[in-house]
PDB file of C-alpha atoms in Angstrom:
ATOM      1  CA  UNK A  61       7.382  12.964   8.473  1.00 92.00           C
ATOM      2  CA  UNK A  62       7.977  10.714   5.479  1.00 95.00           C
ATOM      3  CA  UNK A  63       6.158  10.632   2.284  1.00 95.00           C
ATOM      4  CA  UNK A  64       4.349   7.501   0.394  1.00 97.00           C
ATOM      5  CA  UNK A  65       4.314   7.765  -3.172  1.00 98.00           C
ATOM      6  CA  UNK A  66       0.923   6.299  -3.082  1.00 98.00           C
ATOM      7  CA  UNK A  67       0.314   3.437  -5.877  1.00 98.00           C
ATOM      8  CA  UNK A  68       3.545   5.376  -7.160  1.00 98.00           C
ATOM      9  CA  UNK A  69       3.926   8.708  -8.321  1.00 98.00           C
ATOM     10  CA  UNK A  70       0.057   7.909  -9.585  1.00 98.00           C
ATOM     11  CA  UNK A  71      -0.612  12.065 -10.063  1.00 97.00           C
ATOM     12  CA  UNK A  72       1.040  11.603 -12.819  1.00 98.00           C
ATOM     13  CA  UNK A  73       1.429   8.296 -14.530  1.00 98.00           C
ATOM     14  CA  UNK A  74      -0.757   5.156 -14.217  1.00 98.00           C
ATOM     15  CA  UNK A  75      -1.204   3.496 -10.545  1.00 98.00           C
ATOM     16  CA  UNK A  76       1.079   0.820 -10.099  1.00 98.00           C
ATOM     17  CA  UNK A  77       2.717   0.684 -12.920  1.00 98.00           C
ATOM     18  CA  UNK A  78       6.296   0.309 -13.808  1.00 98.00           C
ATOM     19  CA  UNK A  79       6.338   4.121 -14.958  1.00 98.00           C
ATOM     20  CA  UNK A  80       4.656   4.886 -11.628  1.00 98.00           C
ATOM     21  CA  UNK A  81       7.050   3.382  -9.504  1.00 98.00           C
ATOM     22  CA  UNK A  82      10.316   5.004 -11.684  1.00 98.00           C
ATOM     23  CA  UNK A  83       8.650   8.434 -11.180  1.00 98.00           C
ATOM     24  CA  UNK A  84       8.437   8.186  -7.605  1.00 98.00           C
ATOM     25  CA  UNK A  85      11.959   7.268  -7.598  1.00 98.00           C
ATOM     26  CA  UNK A  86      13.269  10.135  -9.956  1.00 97.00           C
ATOM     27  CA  UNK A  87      11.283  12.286  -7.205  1.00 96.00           C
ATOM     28  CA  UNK A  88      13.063  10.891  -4.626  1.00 94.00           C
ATOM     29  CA  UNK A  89       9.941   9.383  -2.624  1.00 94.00           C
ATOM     30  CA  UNK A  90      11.241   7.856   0.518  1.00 93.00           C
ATOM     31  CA  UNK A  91       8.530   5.467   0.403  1.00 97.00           C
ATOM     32  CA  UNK A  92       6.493   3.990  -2.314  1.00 98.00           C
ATOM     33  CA  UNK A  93       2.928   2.148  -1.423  1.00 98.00           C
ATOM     34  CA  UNK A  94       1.826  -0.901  -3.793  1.00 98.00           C
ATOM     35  CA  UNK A  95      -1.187  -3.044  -4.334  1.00 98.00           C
ATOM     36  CA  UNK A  96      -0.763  -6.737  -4.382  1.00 98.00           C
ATOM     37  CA  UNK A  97      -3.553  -9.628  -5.149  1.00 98.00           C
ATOM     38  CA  UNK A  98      -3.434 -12.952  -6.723  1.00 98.00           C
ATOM     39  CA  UNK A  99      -4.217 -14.067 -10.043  1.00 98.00           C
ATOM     40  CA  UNK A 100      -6.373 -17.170 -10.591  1.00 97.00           C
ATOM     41  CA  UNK A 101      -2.852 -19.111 -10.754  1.00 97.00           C
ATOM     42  CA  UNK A 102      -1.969 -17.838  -7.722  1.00 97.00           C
ATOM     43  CA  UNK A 103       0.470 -15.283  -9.031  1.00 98.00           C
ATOM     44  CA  UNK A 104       1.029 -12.044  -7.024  1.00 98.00           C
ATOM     45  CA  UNK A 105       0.468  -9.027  -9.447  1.00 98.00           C
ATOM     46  CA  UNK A 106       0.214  -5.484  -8.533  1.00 98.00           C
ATOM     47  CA  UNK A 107      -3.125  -3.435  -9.121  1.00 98.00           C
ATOM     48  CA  UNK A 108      -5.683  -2.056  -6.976  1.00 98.00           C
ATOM     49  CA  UNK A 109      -8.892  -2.298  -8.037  1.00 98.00           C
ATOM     50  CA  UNK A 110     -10.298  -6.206  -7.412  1.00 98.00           C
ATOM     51  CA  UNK A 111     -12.089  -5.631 -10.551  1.00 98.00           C
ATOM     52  CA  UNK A 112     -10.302  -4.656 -13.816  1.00 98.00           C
ATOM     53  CA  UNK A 113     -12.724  -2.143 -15.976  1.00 98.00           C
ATOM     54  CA  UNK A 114     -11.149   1.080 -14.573  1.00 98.00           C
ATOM     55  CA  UNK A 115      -7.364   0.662 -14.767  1.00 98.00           C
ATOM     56  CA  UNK A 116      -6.994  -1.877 -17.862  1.00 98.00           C
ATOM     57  CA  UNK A 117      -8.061  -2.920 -21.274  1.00 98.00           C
ATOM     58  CA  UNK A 118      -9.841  -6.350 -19.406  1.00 98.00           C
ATOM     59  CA  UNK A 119     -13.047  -6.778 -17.556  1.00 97.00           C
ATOM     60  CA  UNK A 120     -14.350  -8.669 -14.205  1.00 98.00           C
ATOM     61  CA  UNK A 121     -12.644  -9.427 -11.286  1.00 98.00           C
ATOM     62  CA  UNK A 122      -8.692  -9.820 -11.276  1.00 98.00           C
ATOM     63  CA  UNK A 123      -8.657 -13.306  -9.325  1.00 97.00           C
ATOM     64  CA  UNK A 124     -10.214 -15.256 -12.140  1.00 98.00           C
ATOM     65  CA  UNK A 125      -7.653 -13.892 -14.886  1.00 98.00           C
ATOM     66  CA  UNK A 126      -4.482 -15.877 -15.233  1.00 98.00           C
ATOM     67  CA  UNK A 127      -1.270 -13.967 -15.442  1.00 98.00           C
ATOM     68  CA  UNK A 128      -0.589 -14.756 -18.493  1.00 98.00           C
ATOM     69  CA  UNK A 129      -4.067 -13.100 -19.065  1.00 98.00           C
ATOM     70  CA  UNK A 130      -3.008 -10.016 -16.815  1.00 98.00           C
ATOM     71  CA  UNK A 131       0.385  -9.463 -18.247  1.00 97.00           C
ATOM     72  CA  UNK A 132      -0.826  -8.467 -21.501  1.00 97.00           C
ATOM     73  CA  UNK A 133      -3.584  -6.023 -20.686  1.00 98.00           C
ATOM     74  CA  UNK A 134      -3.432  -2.741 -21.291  1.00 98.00           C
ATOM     75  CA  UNK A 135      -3.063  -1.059 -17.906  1.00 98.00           C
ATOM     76  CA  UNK A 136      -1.663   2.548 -18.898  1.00 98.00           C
ATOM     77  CA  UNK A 137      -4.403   3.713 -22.262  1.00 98.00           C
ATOM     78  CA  UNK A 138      -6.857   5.026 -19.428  1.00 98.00           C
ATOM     79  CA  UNK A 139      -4.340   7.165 -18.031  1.00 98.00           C
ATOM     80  CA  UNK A 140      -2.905   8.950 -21.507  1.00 98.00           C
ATOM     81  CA  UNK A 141      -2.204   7.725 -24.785  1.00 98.00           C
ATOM     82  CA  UNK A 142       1.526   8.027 -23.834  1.00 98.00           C
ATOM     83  CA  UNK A 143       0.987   4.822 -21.529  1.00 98.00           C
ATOM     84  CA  UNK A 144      -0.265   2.740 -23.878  1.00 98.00           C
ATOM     85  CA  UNK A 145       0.569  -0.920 -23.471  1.00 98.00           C
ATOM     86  CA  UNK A 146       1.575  -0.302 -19.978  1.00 98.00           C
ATOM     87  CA  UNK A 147       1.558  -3.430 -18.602  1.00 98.00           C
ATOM     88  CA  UNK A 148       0.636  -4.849 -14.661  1.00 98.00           C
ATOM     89  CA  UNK A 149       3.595  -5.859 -13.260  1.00 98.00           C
ATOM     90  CA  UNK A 150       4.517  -8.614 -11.200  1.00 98.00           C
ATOM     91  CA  UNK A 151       5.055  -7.918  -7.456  1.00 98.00           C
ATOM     92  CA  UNK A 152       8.657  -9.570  -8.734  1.00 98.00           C
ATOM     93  CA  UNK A 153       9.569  -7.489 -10.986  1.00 98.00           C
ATOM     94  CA  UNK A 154       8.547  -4.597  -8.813  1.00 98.00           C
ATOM     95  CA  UNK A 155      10.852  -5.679  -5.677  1.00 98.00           C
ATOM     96  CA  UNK A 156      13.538  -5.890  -8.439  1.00 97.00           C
ATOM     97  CA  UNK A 157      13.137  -2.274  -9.392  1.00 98.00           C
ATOM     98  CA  UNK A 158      12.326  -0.266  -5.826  1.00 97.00           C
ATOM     99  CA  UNK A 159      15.753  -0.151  -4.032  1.00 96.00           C
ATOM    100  CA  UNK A 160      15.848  -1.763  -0.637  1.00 95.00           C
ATOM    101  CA  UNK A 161      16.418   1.326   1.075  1.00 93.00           C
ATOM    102  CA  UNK A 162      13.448   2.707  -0.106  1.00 96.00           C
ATOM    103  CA  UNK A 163      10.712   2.240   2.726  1.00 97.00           C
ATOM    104  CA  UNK A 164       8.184  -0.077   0.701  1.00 98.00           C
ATOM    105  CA  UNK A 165       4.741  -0.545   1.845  1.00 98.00           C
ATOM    106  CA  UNK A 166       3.108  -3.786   0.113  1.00 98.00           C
ATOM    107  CA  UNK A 167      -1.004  -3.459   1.176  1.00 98.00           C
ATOM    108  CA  UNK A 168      -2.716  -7.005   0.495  1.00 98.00           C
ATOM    109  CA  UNK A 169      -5.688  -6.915  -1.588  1.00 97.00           C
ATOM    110  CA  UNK A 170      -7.711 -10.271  -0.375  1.00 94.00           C
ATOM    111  CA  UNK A 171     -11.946 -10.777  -0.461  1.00 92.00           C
ATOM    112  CA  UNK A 172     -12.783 -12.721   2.397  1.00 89.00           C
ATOM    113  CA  UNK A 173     -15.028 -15.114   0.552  1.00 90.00           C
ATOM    114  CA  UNK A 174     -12.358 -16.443  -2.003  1.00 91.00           C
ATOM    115  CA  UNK A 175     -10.067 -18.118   0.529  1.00 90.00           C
ATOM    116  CA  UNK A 176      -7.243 -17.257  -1.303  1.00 93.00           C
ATOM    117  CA  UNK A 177      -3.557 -17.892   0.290  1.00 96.00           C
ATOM    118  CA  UNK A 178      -2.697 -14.756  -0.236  1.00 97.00           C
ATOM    119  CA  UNK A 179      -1.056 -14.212   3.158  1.00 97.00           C
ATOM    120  CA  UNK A 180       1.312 -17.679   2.661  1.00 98.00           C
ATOM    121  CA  UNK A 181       2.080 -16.537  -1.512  1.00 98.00           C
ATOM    122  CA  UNK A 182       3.377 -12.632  -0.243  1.00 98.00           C
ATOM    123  CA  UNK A 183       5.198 -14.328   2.516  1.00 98.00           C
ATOM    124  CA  UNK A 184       7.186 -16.606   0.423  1.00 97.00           C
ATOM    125  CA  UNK A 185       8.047 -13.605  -2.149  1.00 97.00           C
ATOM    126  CA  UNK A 186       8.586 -11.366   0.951  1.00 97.00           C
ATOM    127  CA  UNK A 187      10.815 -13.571   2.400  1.00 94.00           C
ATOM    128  CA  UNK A 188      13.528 -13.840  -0.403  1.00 92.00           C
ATOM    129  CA  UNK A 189      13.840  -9.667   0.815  1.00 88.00           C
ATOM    130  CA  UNK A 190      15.287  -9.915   4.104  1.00 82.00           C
ATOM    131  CA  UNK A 191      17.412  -6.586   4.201  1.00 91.00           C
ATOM    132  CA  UNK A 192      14.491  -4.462   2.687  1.00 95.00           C
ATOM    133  CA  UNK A 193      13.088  -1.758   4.357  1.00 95.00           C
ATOM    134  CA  UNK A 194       9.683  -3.202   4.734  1.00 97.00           C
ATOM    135  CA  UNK A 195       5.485  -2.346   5.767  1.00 98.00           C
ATOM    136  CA  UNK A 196       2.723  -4.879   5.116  1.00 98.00           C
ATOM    137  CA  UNK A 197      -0.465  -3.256   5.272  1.00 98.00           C
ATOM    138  CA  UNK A 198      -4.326  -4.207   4.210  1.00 98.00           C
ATOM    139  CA  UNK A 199      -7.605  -3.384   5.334  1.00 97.00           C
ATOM    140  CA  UNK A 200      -8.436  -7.185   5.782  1.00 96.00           C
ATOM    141  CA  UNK A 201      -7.043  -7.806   9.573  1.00 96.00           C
ATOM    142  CA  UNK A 202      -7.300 -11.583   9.543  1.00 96.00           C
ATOM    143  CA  UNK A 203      -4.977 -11.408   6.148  1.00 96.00           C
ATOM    144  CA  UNK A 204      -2.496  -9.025   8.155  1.00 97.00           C
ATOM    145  CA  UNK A 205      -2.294 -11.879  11.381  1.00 97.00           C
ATOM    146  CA  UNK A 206      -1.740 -14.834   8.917  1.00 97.00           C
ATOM    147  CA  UNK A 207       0.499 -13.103   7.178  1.00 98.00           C
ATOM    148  CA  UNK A 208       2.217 -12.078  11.106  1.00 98.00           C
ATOM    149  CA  UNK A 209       2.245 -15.690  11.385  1.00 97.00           C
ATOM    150  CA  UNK A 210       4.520 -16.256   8.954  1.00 97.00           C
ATOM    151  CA  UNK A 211       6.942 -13.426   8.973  1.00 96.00           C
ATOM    152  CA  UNK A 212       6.786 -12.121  12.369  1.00 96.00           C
ATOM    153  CA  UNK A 213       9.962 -10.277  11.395  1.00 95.00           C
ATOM    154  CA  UNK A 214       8.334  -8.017   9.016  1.00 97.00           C
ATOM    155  CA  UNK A 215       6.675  -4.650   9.830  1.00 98.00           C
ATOM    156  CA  UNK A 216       2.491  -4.430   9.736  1.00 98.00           C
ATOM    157  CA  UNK A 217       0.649  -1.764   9.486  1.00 98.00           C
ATOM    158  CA  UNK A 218      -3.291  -1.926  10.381  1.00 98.00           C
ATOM    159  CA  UNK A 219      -5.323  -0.340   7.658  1.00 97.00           C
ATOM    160  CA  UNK A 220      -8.809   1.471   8.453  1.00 95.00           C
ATOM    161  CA  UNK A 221     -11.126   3.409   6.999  1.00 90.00           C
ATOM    162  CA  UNK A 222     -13.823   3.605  10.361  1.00 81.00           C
ATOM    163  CA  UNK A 223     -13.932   5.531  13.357  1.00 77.00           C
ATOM    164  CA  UNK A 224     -13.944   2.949  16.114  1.00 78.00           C
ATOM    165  CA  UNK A 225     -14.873   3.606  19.695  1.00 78.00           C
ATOM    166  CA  UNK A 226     -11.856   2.359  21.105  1.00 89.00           C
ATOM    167  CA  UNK A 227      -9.664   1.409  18.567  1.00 92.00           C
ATOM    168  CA  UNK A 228      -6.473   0.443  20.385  1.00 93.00           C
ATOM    169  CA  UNK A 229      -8.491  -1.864  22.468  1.00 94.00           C
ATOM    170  CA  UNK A 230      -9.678  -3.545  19.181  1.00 95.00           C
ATOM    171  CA  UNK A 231      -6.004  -3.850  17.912  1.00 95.00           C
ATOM    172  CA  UNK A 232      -4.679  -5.236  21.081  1.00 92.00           C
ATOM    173  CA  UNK A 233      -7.628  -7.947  20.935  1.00 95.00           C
ATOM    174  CA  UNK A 234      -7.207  -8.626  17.270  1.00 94.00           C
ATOM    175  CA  UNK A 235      -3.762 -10.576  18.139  1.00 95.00           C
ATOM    176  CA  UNK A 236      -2.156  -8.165  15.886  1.00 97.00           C
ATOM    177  CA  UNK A 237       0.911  -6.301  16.753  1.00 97.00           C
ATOM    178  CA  UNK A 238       1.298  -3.151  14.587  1.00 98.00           C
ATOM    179  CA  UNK A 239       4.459  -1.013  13.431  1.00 98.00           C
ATOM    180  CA  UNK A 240       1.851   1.439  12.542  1.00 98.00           C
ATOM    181  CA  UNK A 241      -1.816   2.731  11.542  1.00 97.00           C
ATOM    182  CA  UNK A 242      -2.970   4.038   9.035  1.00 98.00           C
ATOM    183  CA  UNK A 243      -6.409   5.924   9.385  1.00 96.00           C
ATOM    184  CA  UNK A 244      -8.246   7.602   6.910  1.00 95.00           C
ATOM    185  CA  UNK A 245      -7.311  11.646   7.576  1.00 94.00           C
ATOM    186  CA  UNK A 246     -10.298  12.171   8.464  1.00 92.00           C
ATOM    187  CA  UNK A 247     -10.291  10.556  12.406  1.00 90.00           C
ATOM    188  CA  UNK A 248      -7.411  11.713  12.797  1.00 93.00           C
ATOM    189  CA  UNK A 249      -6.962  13.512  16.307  1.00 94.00           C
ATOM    190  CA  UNK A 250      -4.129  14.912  18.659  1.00 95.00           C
ATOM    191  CA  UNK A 251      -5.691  12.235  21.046  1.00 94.00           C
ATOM    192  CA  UNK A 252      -5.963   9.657  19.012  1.00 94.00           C
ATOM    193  CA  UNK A 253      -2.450   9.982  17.759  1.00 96.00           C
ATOM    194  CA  UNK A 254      -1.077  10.535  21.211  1.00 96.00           C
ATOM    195  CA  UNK A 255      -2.531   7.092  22.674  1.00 95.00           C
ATOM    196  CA  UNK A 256      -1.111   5.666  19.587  1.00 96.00           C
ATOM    197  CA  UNK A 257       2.336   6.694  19.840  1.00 97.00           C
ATOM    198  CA  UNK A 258       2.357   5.628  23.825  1.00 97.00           C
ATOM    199  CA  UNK A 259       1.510   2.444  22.747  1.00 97.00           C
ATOM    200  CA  UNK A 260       4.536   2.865  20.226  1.00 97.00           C
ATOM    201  CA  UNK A 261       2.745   2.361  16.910  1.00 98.00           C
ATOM    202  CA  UNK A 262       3.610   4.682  14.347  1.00 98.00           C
ATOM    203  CA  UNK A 263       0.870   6.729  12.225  1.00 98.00           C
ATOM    204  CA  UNK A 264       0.754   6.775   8.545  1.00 98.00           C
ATOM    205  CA  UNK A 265      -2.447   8.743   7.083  1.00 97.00           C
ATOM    206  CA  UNK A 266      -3.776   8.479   3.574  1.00 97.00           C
ATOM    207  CA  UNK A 267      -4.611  10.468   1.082  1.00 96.00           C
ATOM    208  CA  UNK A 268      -2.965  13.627   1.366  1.00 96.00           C
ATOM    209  CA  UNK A 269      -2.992  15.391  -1.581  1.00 95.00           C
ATOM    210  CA  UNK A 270      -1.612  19.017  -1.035  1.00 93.00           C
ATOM    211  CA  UNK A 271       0.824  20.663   1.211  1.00 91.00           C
ATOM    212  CA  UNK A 272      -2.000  22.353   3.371  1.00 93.00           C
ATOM    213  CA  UNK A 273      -3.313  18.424   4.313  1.00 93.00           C
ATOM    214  CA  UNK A 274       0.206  17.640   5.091  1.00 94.00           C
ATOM    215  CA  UNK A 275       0.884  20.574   7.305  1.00 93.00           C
ATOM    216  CA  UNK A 276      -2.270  19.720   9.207  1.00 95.00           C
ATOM    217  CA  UNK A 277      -1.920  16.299  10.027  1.00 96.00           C
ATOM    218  CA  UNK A 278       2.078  16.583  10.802  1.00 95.00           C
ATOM    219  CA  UNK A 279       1.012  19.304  13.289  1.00 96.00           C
ATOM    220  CA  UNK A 280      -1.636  16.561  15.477  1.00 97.00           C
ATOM    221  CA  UNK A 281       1.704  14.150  15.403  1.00 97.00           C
ATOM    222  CA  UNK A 282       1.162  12.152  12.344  1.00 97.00           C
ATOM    223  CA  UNK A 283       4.405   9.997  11.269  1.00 98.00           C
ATOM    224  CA  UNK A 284       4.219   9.675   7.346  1.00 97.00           C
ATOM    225  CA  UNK A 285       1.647   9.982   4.875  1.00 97.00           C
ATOM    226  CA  UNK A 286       0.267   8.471   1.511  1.00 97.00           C
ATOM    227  CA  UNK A 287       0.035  10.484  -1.489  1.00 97.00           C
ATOM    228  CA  UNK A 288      -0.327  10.670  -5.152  1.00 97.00           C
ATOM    229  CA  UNK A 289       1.558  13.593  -5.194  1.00 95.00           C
ATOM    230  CA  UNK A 290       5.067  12.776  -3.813  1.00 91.00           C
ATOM    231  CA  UNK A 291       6.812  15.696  -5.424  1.00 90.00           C
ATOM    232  CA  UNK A 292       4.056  18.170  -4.023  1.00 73.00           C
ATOM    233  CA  UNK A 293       4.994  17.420  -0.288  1.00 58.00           C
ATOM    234  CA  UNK A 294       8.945  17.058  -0.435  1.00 56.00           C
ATOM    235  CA  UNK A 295       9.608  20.598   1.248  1.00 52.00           C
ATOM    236  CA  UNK A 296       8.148  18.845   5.013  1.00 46.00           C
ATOM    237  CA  UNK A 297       9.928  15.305   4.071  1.00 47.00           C
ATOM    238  CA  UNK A 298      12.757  14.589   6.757  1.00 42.00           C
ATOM    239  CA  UNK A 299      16.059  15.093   5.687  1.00 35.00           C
ATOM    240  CA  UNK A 300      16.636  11.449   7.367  1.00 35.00           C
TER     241      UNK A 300
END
């Protein structure tokens, strides 16, 4: 079962953040999860929150800062005065610092209402990666078949956070074809994971914060999970 450093190794430094990201590489995560959104130029930057009181120095919503306005916000001081001037990276510069061997799972950030081309903007940036070891995720399903659109090639991975009725019968409708899913722990069954896996999607649950968690949900069949604590769950990583 593989482990997501979620938003990085963010136990333990700021959510994706350069220091985030090298932690869950000197931990030797075998995948690392991201957040990606635009700027109001259109610039892909990596942060999770849509608006930036909680993680940064800046406040409102991230999609009507520039970048040049983003790069120079203070995105580690919340975390510990050891971050300070931490700084929100590019998704760039991250793709130039996570190995492509690494399993990396980009989730797009995207509110309906702006009509942002966020799908076409990742695309292009994804595209210039074609050996990486690659996931595509987001909770926003029309993003995730525009974005299909464009990069059929690359792996996607169907975010929810809802107990549906008959959730493979929504995917198959959606037009979507999924790599994997990746349900809140929570509705998380043998079942469900068993009609997943016959219908050859993979299953990647999130947030799993201690070993106990990890145990459980890799006993119902689970394929990888997402957590802040990648160090905490290396004894049940695959030696793969």
């Amino acid at each position: 079962m593989i482990v997501f450093a979620h938003r990085g190794a963010s136990a333990y430094a700021p959510q994706n953040t350069v220091p985030s990201f090298k932690m869950a590489l000197a931990m030797k995560a075998q995948g690392i999860e991201l957040d990606v959104q635009l700027s109001s130029d259109g610039v892909p930057v990596i942060i999770h929150d849509f608006m930036l009181d909680k993680t940064t120095d800046l406040s409102g919503f991230v999609h009507t800062h520039s970048w040049q306005e983003l790069r120079k916000a203070d995105a580690g001081l919340w975390f510990g005065e050891e971050y300070r001037e931490t700084r929100i990276p590019s998704l760039e510069e991250v793709l130039a610092l996570i190995p492509k061997d690494v399993l990396l799972n980009v989730e797009i950030k995207s509110i309906t209402s702006l009509n942002q081309p966020v799908a076409r903007i990742v695309s292009q940036v994804l595209n210039q990666e074609k050996d990486r070891n690659l996931i595509v995720s987001s909770f926003n399903h029309p993003i995730l078949k525009d974005f299909q659109l464009l990069s059929p090639e690359v792996k996607i991975g169907i975010l929810t956070a809802n107990d549906f009725i008959n959730f493979p019968a929504y995917v198959e409708s959606s037009g979507i074809r999924p790599y994997s899913i990746h349900p809140e722990a929570s509705y998380l069954s043998y079942q469900s994971i068993e009609d997943y896996h016959k219908r050859g999607w993979k299953v990647m649950t999130y947030t799993i914060n201690s070993t106990t968690q990890s145990r459980m949900v890799e006993s119902l069949g689970a394929d990888g999970i997402f957590s802040d604590y990648p160090d905490l769950n290396s004894d049940i990583q695959d030696s793969d």
